[in-house]
XYZ file of C-alpha atoms in Angstrom:
689
model
C -8.833 -4.002 3.170
C -5.807 -2.063 1.946
C -7.725 -1.213 -1.228
C -9.882 1.305 0.668
C -7.595 2.062 3.631
C -5.987 5.263 2.337
C -9.444 6.613 1.373
C -10.734 5.725 4.865
C -7.920 7.789 6.356
C -8.577 10.732 4.051
C -12.363 10.887 3.908
C -13.527 9.314 7.191
C -10.740 10.295 9.596
C -10.265 13.519 7.553
C -6.454 13.320 7.283
C -4.615 15.086 4.466
C -2.908 13.230 1.606
C 0.551 13.171 3.202
C -0.613 11.930 6.623
C -2.910 9.320 5.033
C -0.036 8.075 2.858
C 2.397 8.032 5.799
C 0.133 6.065 8.148
C -0.733 3.671 5.303
C 2.941 2.840 4.742
C 3.679 2.621 8.484
C 0.880 0.046 8.752
C 2.187 -1.934 5.761
C 5.705 -1.794 7.217
C 4.491 -3.262 10.533
C 2.654 -5.989 8.610
C 6.022 -7.050 7.249
C 8.034 -6.536 10.456
C 5.936 -8.897 12.571
C 6.806 -11.958 10.414
C 10.021 -12.195 12.455
C 7.853 -12.755 15.545
C 5.709 -15.256 13.648
C 8.781 -17.194 12.518
C 10.123 -17.394 16.100
C 6.770 -18.564 17.489
C 6.342 -21.149 14.722
C 9.869 -22.574 14.820
C 10.415 -22.635 18.575
C 7.006 -23.095 20.179
C 3.740 -23.720 18.321
C 4.764 -24.973 14.906
C 3.507 -23.476 11.649
C 0.006 -25.018 11.787
C -0.959 -23.743 15.244
C 0.694 -20.372 14.642
C -1.460 -19.853 11.555
C -4.624 -20.735 13.517
C -3.988 -18.622 16.634
C -2.747 -15.530 14.830
C -5.577 -15.762 12.285
C -7.948 -15.317 15.242
C -6.020 -12.165 16.249
C -6.228 -11.072 12.605
C -10.038 -11.478 12.539
C -10.464 -9.586 15.848
C -8.459 -6.688 14.400
C -10.625 -6.671 11.300
C -13.815 -6.572 13.402
C -12.326 -3.685 15.438
C -11.679 -1.775 12.202
C -15.282 -2.336 11.118
C -16.555 -0.924 14.441
C -14.217 2.091 14.187
C -15.824 3.008 10.842
C -19.406 3.254 12.220
C -19.973 7.003 12.307
C -23.270 6.728 14.234
C -21.441 5.622 17.414
C -20.298 9.183 18.176
C -22.641 11.156 15.916
C -24.517 12.716 18.838
C -26.067 15.592 16.868
C -26.993 13.238 13.972
C -25.434 15.434 11.283
C -23.566 12.559 9.624
C -20.141 13.497 11.033
C -18.589 11.786 14.118
C -18.394 14.194 17.059
C -15.623 12.296 18.857
C -13.037 11.582 16.177
C -10.468 10.542 18.802
C -12.553 7.448 19.564
C -12.546 6.389 15.906
C -8.829 7.117 15.446
C -7.834 5.138 18.565
C -10.100 2.199 17.705
C -8.831 2.077 14.119
C -5.195 2.179 15.290
C -5.872 -0.718 17.708
C -7.530 -2.631 14.869
C -4.622 -1.992 12.518
C -2.132 -3.092 15.191
C -3.965 -6.404 15.689
C -4.194 -6.909 11.926
C -0.459 -6.205 11.538
C 0.272 -8.691 14.329
C -2.000 -11.341 12.819
C -1.088 -10.998 9.166
C 2.610 -10.622 9.935
C 2.563 -13.658 12.186
C 1.112 -15.972 9.550
C 2.974 -14.580 6.509
C 6.240 -16.534 6.991
C 4.313 -19.661 7.980
C 1.774 -19.997 5.151
C 4.220 -20.231 2.232
C 6.676 -22.367 4.231
C 3.842 -24.633 5.487
C 2.759 -25.162 1.882
C 6.332 -25.908 0.838
C 6.597 -28.476 3.673
C 3.930 -30.602 1.998
C 6.414 -31.583 -0.753
C 9.387 -33.903 -0.453
C 12.886 -33.221 -1.767
C 12.103 -35.317 -4.863
C 9.157 -33.027 -5.753
C 10.996 -29.864 -6.799
C 8.834 -29.376 -9.898
C 5.602 -29.751 -7.907
C 6.885 -27.363 -5.232
C 7.737 -24.790 -7.914
C 4.233 -25.175 -9.346
C 2.811 -24.773 -5.834
C 4.492 -21.387 -5.328
C 3.061 -20.157 -8.647
C -0.423 -21.452 -7.758
C -0.055 -20.032 -4.245
C 0.679 -16.614 -5.749
C -2.235 -16.998 -8.154
C -4.554 -17.739 -5.220
C -3.365 -14.637 -3.366
C -4.033 -12.503 -6.415
C -7.361 -14.227 -7.092
C -8.433 -13.069 -3.640
C -6.919 -9.670 -4.314
C -8.894 -9.402 -7.561
C -12.195 -10.201 -5.843
C -11.486 -7.868 -2.936
C -10.414 -4.888 -5.039
C -13.638 -5.256 -7.039
C -16.027 -5.939 -4.153
C -14.555 -3.882 -1.270
C -14.766 -0.516 -3.103
C -18.355 -1.372 -4.101
C -19.176 -2.001 -0.430
C -17.431 1.258 0.517
C -19.430 3.191 -2.072
C -22.737 2.121 -0.474
C -24.529 4.571 1.809
C -25.215 3.261 5.301
C -26.065 4.632 8.742
C -28.866 4.795 11.275
C -29.443 8.546 11.502
C -27.641 9.755 8.383
C -26.161 8.043 5.351
C -22.401 8.039 4.770
C -19.893 5.945 2.816
C -20.014 2.428 4.261
C -16.427 1.763 5.354
C -17.781 -0.409 8.184
C -19.225 -2.820 5.607
C -15.995 -2.718 3.571
C -14.045 -3.798 6.685
C -16.728 -6.100 8.133
C -17.180 -8.433 5.143
C -13.443 -9.341 5.008
C -13.609 -10.039 8.766
C -16.439 -12.535 8.229
C -14.656 -14.154 5.284
C -11.444 -14.426 7.324
C -13.341 -16.471 9.920
C -14.790 -18.699 7.177
C -11.293 -19.237 5.720
C -9.988 -20.142 9.177
C -12.706 -22.772 9.653
C -11.951 -24.301 6.222
C -8.228 -24.427 7.052
C -8.907 -26.182 10.377
C -11.197 -28.750 8.707
C -8.287 -29.870 6.514
C -6.066 -30.484 9.545
C -5.878 -34.265 9.067
C -4.618 -33.906 5.492
C -1.507 -31.851 6.300
C 2.071 -32.824 7.055
C 2.944 -30.856 10.204
C 6.644 -30.500 10.887
C 7.414 -30.371 14.598
C 8.952 -27.179 16.038
C 12.731 -27.510 15.962
C 13.497 -25.217 18.861
C 14.134 -21.500 18.844
C 16.195 -21.597 15.691
C 16.022 -17.794 15.362
C 17.465 -17.473 18.880
C 20.166 -20.040 18.121
C 21.098 -18.203 14.932
C 21.356 -14.855 16.735
C 23.419 -16.362 19.588
C 25.758 -18.104 17.164
C 26.302 -14.931 15.134
C 26.796 -12.925 18.334
C 29.384 -15.415 19.643
C 31.250 -15.368 16.309
C 31.467 -11.562 16.355
C 32.516 -11.519 20.019
C 35.111 -14.250 19.546
C 36.516 -12.579 16.430
C 36.847 -9.296 18.320
C 38.717 -11.065 21.144
C 41.149 -12.618 18.668
C 41.582 -9.590 16.428
C 45.371 -9.567 16.936
C 47.575 -10.596 13.980
C 49.053 -13.432 16.039
C 45.833 -15.400 15.540
C 45.508 -17.048 12.119
C 42.643 -15.951 9.886
C 39.738 -18.293 9.264
C 38.024 -18.980 5.969
C 34.758 -17.268 7.029
C 34.059 -14.970 9.951
C 31.319 -17.351 11.143
C 34.034 -19.988 11.671
C 34.978 -18.106 14.853
C 31.953 -19.731 16.497
C 33.308 -23.282 16.001
C 34.549 -23.406 19.607
C 30.980 -23.448 20.880
C 28.558 -24.401 18.070
C 28.162 -27.348 15.718
C 29.611 -27.092 12.227
C 26.235 -28.008 10.695
C 24.526 -25.003 12.346
C 27.392 -22.734 11.265
C 27.106 -23.989 7.683
C 23.333 -23.375 7.729
C 23.813 -19.824 9.038
C 26.379 -19.172 6.293
C 23.758 -20.168 3.715
C 21.175 -17.841 5.257
C 23.596 -14.912 5.580
C 24.624 -15.356 1.960
C 21.010 -14.863 0.847
C 20.278 -12.102 3.384
C 23.260 -10.138 2.091
C 21.692 -10.365 -1.355
C 18.451 -8.961 0.129
C 20.043 -5.615 1.088
C 19.074 -3.762 -2.139
C 15.630 -5.369 -2.435
C 13.577 -2.976 -0.211
C 13.760 -0.333 -2.937
C 11.518 -2.448 -5.169
C 8.836 -2.581 -2.463
C 9.207 1.176 -1.941
C 7.794 1.625 -5.419
C 5.463 -1.372 -5.524
C 3.400 -0.565 -2.417
C 2.685 2.992 -3.561
C 0.053 1.611 -5.923
C -2.172 1.357 -2.839
C -1.485 4.919 -1.693
C -0.152 7.464 -4.201
C -1.596 5.730 -7.253
C -5.049 5.434 -5.626
C -4.975 9.126 -4.710
C -3.855 9.862 -8.274
C -6.919 8.009 -9.574
C -9.257 10.233 -7.509
C -8.362 13.067 -9.893
C -9.136 11.073 -13.035
C -12.176 10.119 -15.115
C -13.358 6.572 -14.344
C -16.036 6.313 -17.025
C -15.272 3.252 -19.181
C -18.578 3.360 -21.084
C -20.621 0.458 -19.736
C -18.538 0.460 -16.561
C -17.727 3.231 -14.086
C -14.575 2.497 -12.042
C -14.044 3.819 -8.516
C -10.518 5.161 -7.785
C -9.732 2.282 -5.400
C -11.038 -0.263 -7.935
C -8.308 0.649 -10.393
C -6.027 -1.625 -8.377
C -7.933 -4.609 -9.837
C -5.738 -4.234 -12.928
C -2.846 -5.655 -10.867
C -4.404 -9.016 -9.842
C -6.067 -9.402 -13.273
C -2.665 -9.067 -14.919
C -1.075 -11.353 -12.296
C -3.602 -14.112 -13.029
C -2.845 -13.674 -16.724
C 0.914 -13.210 -16.644
C 1.990 -15.904 -14.136
C 0.875 -18.860 -16.288
C 2.104 -17.119 -19.460
C 5.524 -16.519 -17.907
C 5.822 -20.070 -16.511
C 4.573 -21.960 -19.551
C 5.631 -19.716 -22.442
C 8.085 -16.878 -21.789
C 10.603 -18.661 -19.516
C 10.707 -21.896 -21.628
C 11.117 -19.768 -24.772
C 14.047 -17.885 -23.229
C 15.591 -21.217 -22.211
C 15.246 -22.584 -25.750
C 17.071 -19.514 -27.025
C 20.048 -20.707 -24.979
C 19.868 -17.887 -22.422
C 20.533 -18.712 -18.785
C 17.725 -16.629 -17.267
C 18.497 -17.356 -13.610
C 16.188 -16.321 -10.747
C 18.434 -13.384 -9.823
C 18.442 -12.157 -13.432
C 14.644 -12.324 -13.441
C 14.542 -10.270 -10.244
C 16.880 -7.669 -11.796
C 14.616 -7.302 -14.832
C 11.629 -7.066 -12.451
C 13.224 -4.064 -10.730
C 13.749 -2.332 -14.087
C 10.073 -2.922 -14.941
C 9.002 -1.259 -11.656
C 11.167 1.777 -12.451
C 9.545 2.052 -15.903
C 6.123 1.875 -14.196
C 6.962 4.950 -12.126
C 8.155 6.845 -15.174
C 4.723 6.089 -16.686
C 3.070 7.320 -13.460
C 5.039 10.577 -13.732
C 3.858 11.074 -17.336
C 0.241 10.452 -16.249
C 0.658 12.943 -13.393
C 1.845 15.577 -15.856
C -1.323 14.990 -17.900
C -3.443 15.383 -14.750
C -1.618 18.566 -13.726
C -2.436 20.139 -17.102
C -6.164 19.672 -16.407
C -6.027 21.265 -12.934
C -7.449 24.767 -12.587
C -5.027 27.467 -11.492
C -5.867 28.232 -7.881
C -4.592 31.434 -6.221
C -1.275 31.376 -4.404
C -0.912 32.653 -0.833
C -0.233 36.187 -2.166
C -3.099 36.218 -4.671
C -6.881 36.183 -4.706
C -9.361 35.315 -7.455
C -12.774 36.751 -8.265
C -15.657 35.795 -10.555
C -18.657 38.089 -11.194
C -22.288 36.973 -11.547
C -24.958 39.248 -13.031
C -28.230 38.524 -11.197
C -30.176 41.027 -13.280
C -32.201 40.545 -16.465
C -30.136 42.997 -18.546
C -26.427 42.933 -19.508
C -23.970 45.098 -17.570
C -20.619 46.564 -18.604
C -17.935 46.513 -15.946
C -14.337 47.561 -15.420
C -11.760 45.725 -13.285
C -8.162 46.727 -12.427
C -5.915 45.731 -15.329
C -8.884 44.862 -17.581
C -10.753 46.929 -20.153
C -14.569 47.235 -20.380
C -16.208 43.801 -20.306
C -19.845 42.863 -20.918
C -21.555 40.478 -18.535
C -24.780 39.035 -20.063
C -28.010 38.830 -18.062
C -28.200 35.950 -15.550
C -24.652 34.873 -16.435
C -21.250 34.645 -14.748
C -17.919 35.803 -16.090
C -16.225 32.989 -17.966
C -13.082 32.798 -15.822
C -11.783 33.860 -12.446
C -9.787 37.087 -12.409
C -6.550 37.038 -10.407
C -5.495 40.025 -8.251
C -2.598 40.780 -5.918
C -4.337 43.771 -4.259
C -6.223 43.455 -0.963
C -9.014 45.786 -2.143
C -10.115 46.355 -5.740
C -12.576 48.760 -7.376
C -15.334 47.274 -9.535
C -16.960 49.872 -11.790
C -20.300 49.431 -13.562
C -20.832 51.623 -16.635
C -24.283 53.135 -17.353
C -25.513 53.988 -14.787
C -22.087 54.410 -13.299
C -21.525 52.716 -9.917
C -18.178 51.947 -8.270
C -17.733 49.550 -5.369
C -14.648 48.768 -3.293
C -14.405 44.989 -2.865
C -12.147 43.496 -0.141
C -10.500 40.240 -1.248
C -9.031 37.397 0.822
C -5.535 36.206 -0.055
C -5.263 32.592 -1.204
C -9.011 32.273 -1.839
C -11.480 32.186 -4.692
C -14.568 34.391 -4.296
C -17.681 35.338 -6.251
C -19.302 38.745 -6.469
C -23.095 38.726 -6.929
C -24.227 41.916 -8.710
C -27.985 42.483 -8.010
C -30.547 43.519 -10.613
C -30.645 46.924 -8.960
C -26.964 47.772 -8.883
C -27.524 50.281 -6.104
C -28.524 47.466 -3.727
C -26.001 45.566 -1.602
C -23.478 43.472 -3.535
C -22.873 40.019 -2.079
C -19.363 38.525 -1.867
C -19.301 34.754 -1.305
C -16.548 32.107 -1.058
C -15.890 29.572 -3.819
C -13.999 26.266 -3.710
C -10.203 26.468 -3.483
C -9.555 22.815 -4.385
C -10.953 19.944 -6.412
C -13.961 18.185 -4.795
C -13.077 15.031 -2.861
C -13.598 11.397 -3.945
C -14.331 12.404 -7.545
C -17.645 13.957 -6.487
C -19.081 17.170 -7.945
C -19.603 20.244 -5.755
C -22.895 21.959 -6.686
C -24.583 25.118 -5.397
C -27.654 27.138 -6.454
C -28.185 30.895 -6.448
C -31.790 32.083 -6.196
C -32.375 35.204 -8.289
C -36.156 35.129 -7.759
C -38.321 37.138 -5.353
C -39.653 33.986 -3.665
C -38.048 31.334 -1.438
C -37.186 28.112 -3.266
C -36.553 24.553 -2.096
C -34.035 22.633 -4.215
C -33.480 18.905 -3.715
C -32.120 15.827 -5.493
C -31.461 12.187 -4.624
C -28.730 12.016 -1.980
C -28.594 15.792 -1.386
C -30.908 18.493 -0.101
C -30.009 22.126 -0.733
C -32.824 23.223 1.570
C -34.664 26.533 1.410
C -32.858 29.250 -0.536
C -33.902 32.800 0.317
C -34.500 35.389 -2.465
C -31.248 36.776 -3.933
C -29.239 34.339 -1.832
C -27.254 31.131 -2.332
C -27.101 27.575 -1.005
C -24.116 25.735 0.443
C -22.206 23.259 -1.701
C -23.578 19.715 -1.919
C -21.674 16.686 -3.194
C -23.253 15.020 -6.242
C -22.015 11.673 -7.592
C -21.058 10.889 -11.156
C -23.935 10.467 -13.603
C -27.280 12.092 -14.255
C -28.835 14.138 -11.447
C -32.417 15.432 -11.443
C -33.006 18.543 -9.311
C -36.503 19.430 -8.105
C -37.246 23.148 -7.628
C -40.301 23.842 -5.494
C -42.083 27.026 -4.484
C -45.274 26.447 -2.528
C -47.325 23.866 -4.424
C -45.545 24.546 -7.718
C -42.460 22.578 -8.816
C -40.351 21.815 -11.856
C -37.324 19.653 -12.657
C -33.860 20.395 -13.964
C -31.491 17.576 -15.011
C -27.747 17.564 -15.654
C -25.094 14.927 -16.402
C -21.965 15.160 -14.257
C -18.473 13.781 -14.636
C -15.875 13.456 -11.854
C -14.405 16.188 -9.680
C -16.174 19.276 -11.069
C -17.826 22.277 -9.438
C -20.802 24.237 -10.796
C -22.915 27.167 -9.716
C -26.484 27.113 -11.081
C -28.287 30.456 -11.294
C -32.090 30.571 -11.094
C -33.115 33.792 -12.908
C -35.953 36.069 -11.877
C -37.694 35.297 -15.165
C -38.188 31.602 -14.316
C -41.814 30.504 -13.906
C -42.094 27.548 -11.509
C -44.351 24.845 -12.886
C -43.167 25.213 -16.457
C -39.985 23.830 -18.056
C -36.934 24.622 -15.912
C -34.432 22.984 -18.243
C -33.729 25.868 -20.586
C -34.138 28.687 -18.064
C -31.426 27.867 -15.501
C -27.902 29.018 -16.354
C -24.712 27.368 -15.131
C -21.227 28.563 -14.304
C -18.402 26.009 -14.407
C -16.042 26.878 -11.566
C -13.872 23.734 -11.753
C -13.703 21.530 -14.834
C -14.460 17.805 -14.432
C -11.553 15.358 -14.474
C -10.533 14.891 -18.098
C -7.486 12.621 -17.691
C -8.895 9.093 -18.068
C -8.092 6.280 -15.624
C -7.146 4.113 -18.608
C -3.911 6.140 -18.672
C -2.893 4.244 -15.506
C -3.043 0.843 -17.254
C 0.558 1.018 -18.639
C 2.003 1.745 -15.189
C -0.014 -1.129 -13.705
C 1.174 -3.408 -16.528
C 4.854 -2.667 -15.939
C 4.598 -2.906 -12.130
C 2.800 -6.259 -12.489
C 5.400 -7.648 -14.896
C 7.977 -6.515 -12.356
C 6.072 -8.208 -9.550
C 5.829 -11.534 -11.417
C 9.542 -11.527 -12.215
C 10.630 -10.194 -8.821
C 8.211 -11.378 -6.151
C 7.190 -14.831 -7.427
C 10.804 -15.630 -8.288
C 12.013 -14.229 -4.958
C 9.653 -16.456 -2.952
C 10.835 -19.559 -4.784
C 14.494 -18.473 -4.581
C 14.246 -17.842 -0.819
C 12.765 -21.276 -0.194
C 15.228 -23.122 -2.449
C 18.312 -21.474 -0.907
C 17.221 -21.909 2.730
C 18.393 -24.761 4.992
C 15.687 -27.251 5.979
C 15.232 -25.836 9.499
C 15.392 -22.151 8.492
C 12.723 -21.846 5.789
C 10.535 -19.577 7.940
C 13.578 -17.543 9.034
C 14.482 -16.739 5.432
C 10.817 -16.078 4.568
C 10.756 -13.582 7.463
C 13.907 -11.976 6.053
C 12.246 -11.711 2.637
C 9.173 -10.070 4.164
C 11.400 -7.753 6.196
C 12.563 -6.204 2.915
C 8.934 -5.170 2.309
C 8.799 -3.449 5.710
C 12.040 -1.553 5.076
C 10.739 -0.555 1.639
C 7.657 1.061 3.169
C 9.777 2.990 5.657
C 11.885 4.258 2.749
C 8.707 5.796 1.249
C 8.307 7.898 4.386
C 11.981 8.884 4.564
C 12.394 9.836 0.891
C 9.066 11.653 0.674
C 9.809 13.555 3.907
C 13.375 14.522 2.989
C 12.681 15.347 -0.652
C 9.520 17.439 -0.053
C 9.075 17.879 -3.788
C 6.262 20.307 -4.671
C 5.249 18.310 -7.761
C 4.041 14.712 -7.521
C 5.484 13.772 -10.923
C 8.953 14.785 -9.712
C 8.594 12.430 -6.729
C 7.712 9.562 -9.084
C 10.823 10.274 -11.189
C 12.948 10.404 -8.028
C 11.760 6.949 -6.903
C 12.329 5.513 -10.389
C 15.883 6.904 -10.449
C 16.674 5.480 -7.013
C 15.450 2.026 -8.061
C 17.566 2.056 -11.236
C 20.649 2.924 -9.164
C 19.883 0.149 -6.668
C 19.147 -2.268 -9.530
C 22.660 -1.679 -10.909
C 24.165 -2.557 -7.508
C 21.973 -5.661 -7.211
C 22.949 -6.903 -10.682
C 26.638 -6.786 -9.662
C 25.898 -8.691 -6.439
C 23.816 -11.252 -8.345
C 26.639 -11.793 -10.847
C 28.945 -13.003 -8.069
C 26.334 -15.120 -6.284
C 26.816 -18.904 -6.424
C 23.662 -21.022 -6.261
C 23.689 -23.807 -3.693
C 21.738 -26.935 -2.805
C 21.135 -26.694 0.971
C 19.973 -30.319 1.169
C 23.210 -31.570 -0.375
C 25.382 -29.431 1.900
C 23.473 -30.560 4.979
C 23.771 -34.191 3.848
C 27.558 -33.811 3.556
C 27.791 -32.452 7.086
C 25.502 -35.150 8.436
C 27.630 -37.807 6.707
C 30.775 -36.270 8.183
C 29.207 -36.279 11.632
C 28.250 -39.947 11.204
C 31.795 -40.786 10.087
C 33.198 -38.936 13.090
C 30.825 -40.879 15.314
C 32.022 -44.143 13.739
C 35.648 -43.107 14.277
C 34.857 -42.238 17.897
C 33.214 -45.628 18.383
C 36.234 -47.433 16.831
C 38.616 -45.423 19.018
C 36.645 -46.177 22.139
C 36.550 -49.885 21.185
C 40.357 -49.907 20.726
C 40.820 -48.177 24.070
C 38.651 -50.788 25.764
C 40.727 -53.613 24.168
C 43.948 -51.978 25.373
C 42.559 -51.652 28.870
C 41.578 -55.290 28.808
C 45.079 -56.354 27.635
C 46.744 -54.225 30.277
C 44.450 -55.722 32.849
C 45.327 -59.285 31.804
C 49.049 -58.416 31.834
C 48.784 -57.050 35.352
C 47.140 -60.228 36.540
C 50.017 -62.300 35.163
C 52.623 -60.043 36.777
C 50.900 -60.485 40.107
C 51.203 -64.265 39.738
C 54.990 -64.011 38.995
C 56.827 -64.291 42.349
C 59.863 -62.438 40.955
C 57.845 -59.345 40.110
C 56.030 -58.979 43.429
C 56.871 -55.974 45.551
C 58.727 -56.815 48.736
C 57.141 -55.408 51.837
């Protein structure tokens, strides 16, 4: 669903890039905050199995709600294809996203831990293989969804008018989620289901709180220091629990720098997708949608995980290098930083292809000669220029003045033309230059979703109807123009009709261009239109190819394999037996914090150029990576099972000592009792009354 979410915000709810990106990352952050709730529910109440089932139902309901929110016909009262009550759709989509965040966050810490529970302590190798396969399965689903969901989105659907089918893109995953839930329930009898061990999260928080409170009470120098600050809770809590919390805190401390990785990683679903909308997705036999470019990530994951596990890591080991999990994670962070440097380079290439639009203090003008003879004209700051018949000037002219004089030479005519600051406009010069000149608006930005914005100008004396598949320009009056219509990539065939006569004009389009087609007065309807119609390219099609994004996806995926897969395994291996879900929730919490960092950095930096923002994020990650490498150097790996066994053994020995002591006390009592009986029988030792 996330594959199309940012486009849903931008093109259905009509939010700008910054708001769409912000809400996207807020949603992702909540998806990774709610795992704490899921861990508490699983560990203290329902257990992992039931938690997965119940919250999956909430998940599916949220997905259905999202599908309903994307049906434009619900509030399209005037049947023009645009919802008339956008508040309804916004509220419904926010409710849907909240339920999805609650559902997905609730099951996230349980699924991996529930899978890990199926293996005994003697099956470390199998458990390690499971986490790799588990990650492969996630990315297998991701691969299918990032291919299929954008295809579903690209379909046209609706009762009264056809629009992009976001409802289908959200509805199919909802149905599949229900199917997955049924399959999971069917396997119930095959699973090992660990019983809930009480509110371990609550116990951990209370124990930490008591340790802090007790340490504060005894902060005076007269009290001897203890080996660890958690030891201040020994007066109230068991040593085993304290030891387990120490293990968890040790790993959580190591997690502090990790959110920065996720800050970069999750932008592939927001900034990188928006970047792809300004690129050329034609791969020859295949045309890629902007949101389908994310398929590169799961494809590479499915390729790289087995290669890393079976080839790269064993090869490094044979070279005698101790490539520990924390070292892998460090290298993964460096790879993510390199990916963003690549993204910045790609953005620079895209920026070069952008047209120069007028600033707030400028205006731009293009002239179109609607006559059948060339005209010579003069503009402020420009010498005499010749405008051929039925043609437009090649480029837009930029002016700082509010009003300019346009002079036609022979016969001489001068017109004062008022311009609008910050806008592009076109001046239609009629065949009879003494008639009214028409000033019309042009596009001030690239067309959305990689579409092509097309308009026709009718230079004939008769009314024309222009239509094509998926767009209808309607009736165009003589010497007038149509509104812009959005045309998809590929070949478009336009039908021009006047009365019973018609002819066709065809044109191949790329991505993100804008053209004005001029129908000259000399055109004869019914004959060949192809060579008679002239075109004016107002905005060039996207020329930066989407293939340029492949290097950045490669590096971010290598980083993900080394960072995320290793991190999941590391978190599980370093967690005490009763706190697996707690540490998984802590791991997922780093993802939430990372998404909030996107909002904070982007809001504070407010960089005018997107490439500069990419470089900023890469620099921040490198700095954080340096800190993490120092922390990792001083980290000592532990075996939680062994430590817990030592404490359990000590407890058993203490119990045995207590039993022996109690037995000795009982024997002493018995001896004293026997002695007292003898004293009572001795007449010399009786008390005289």
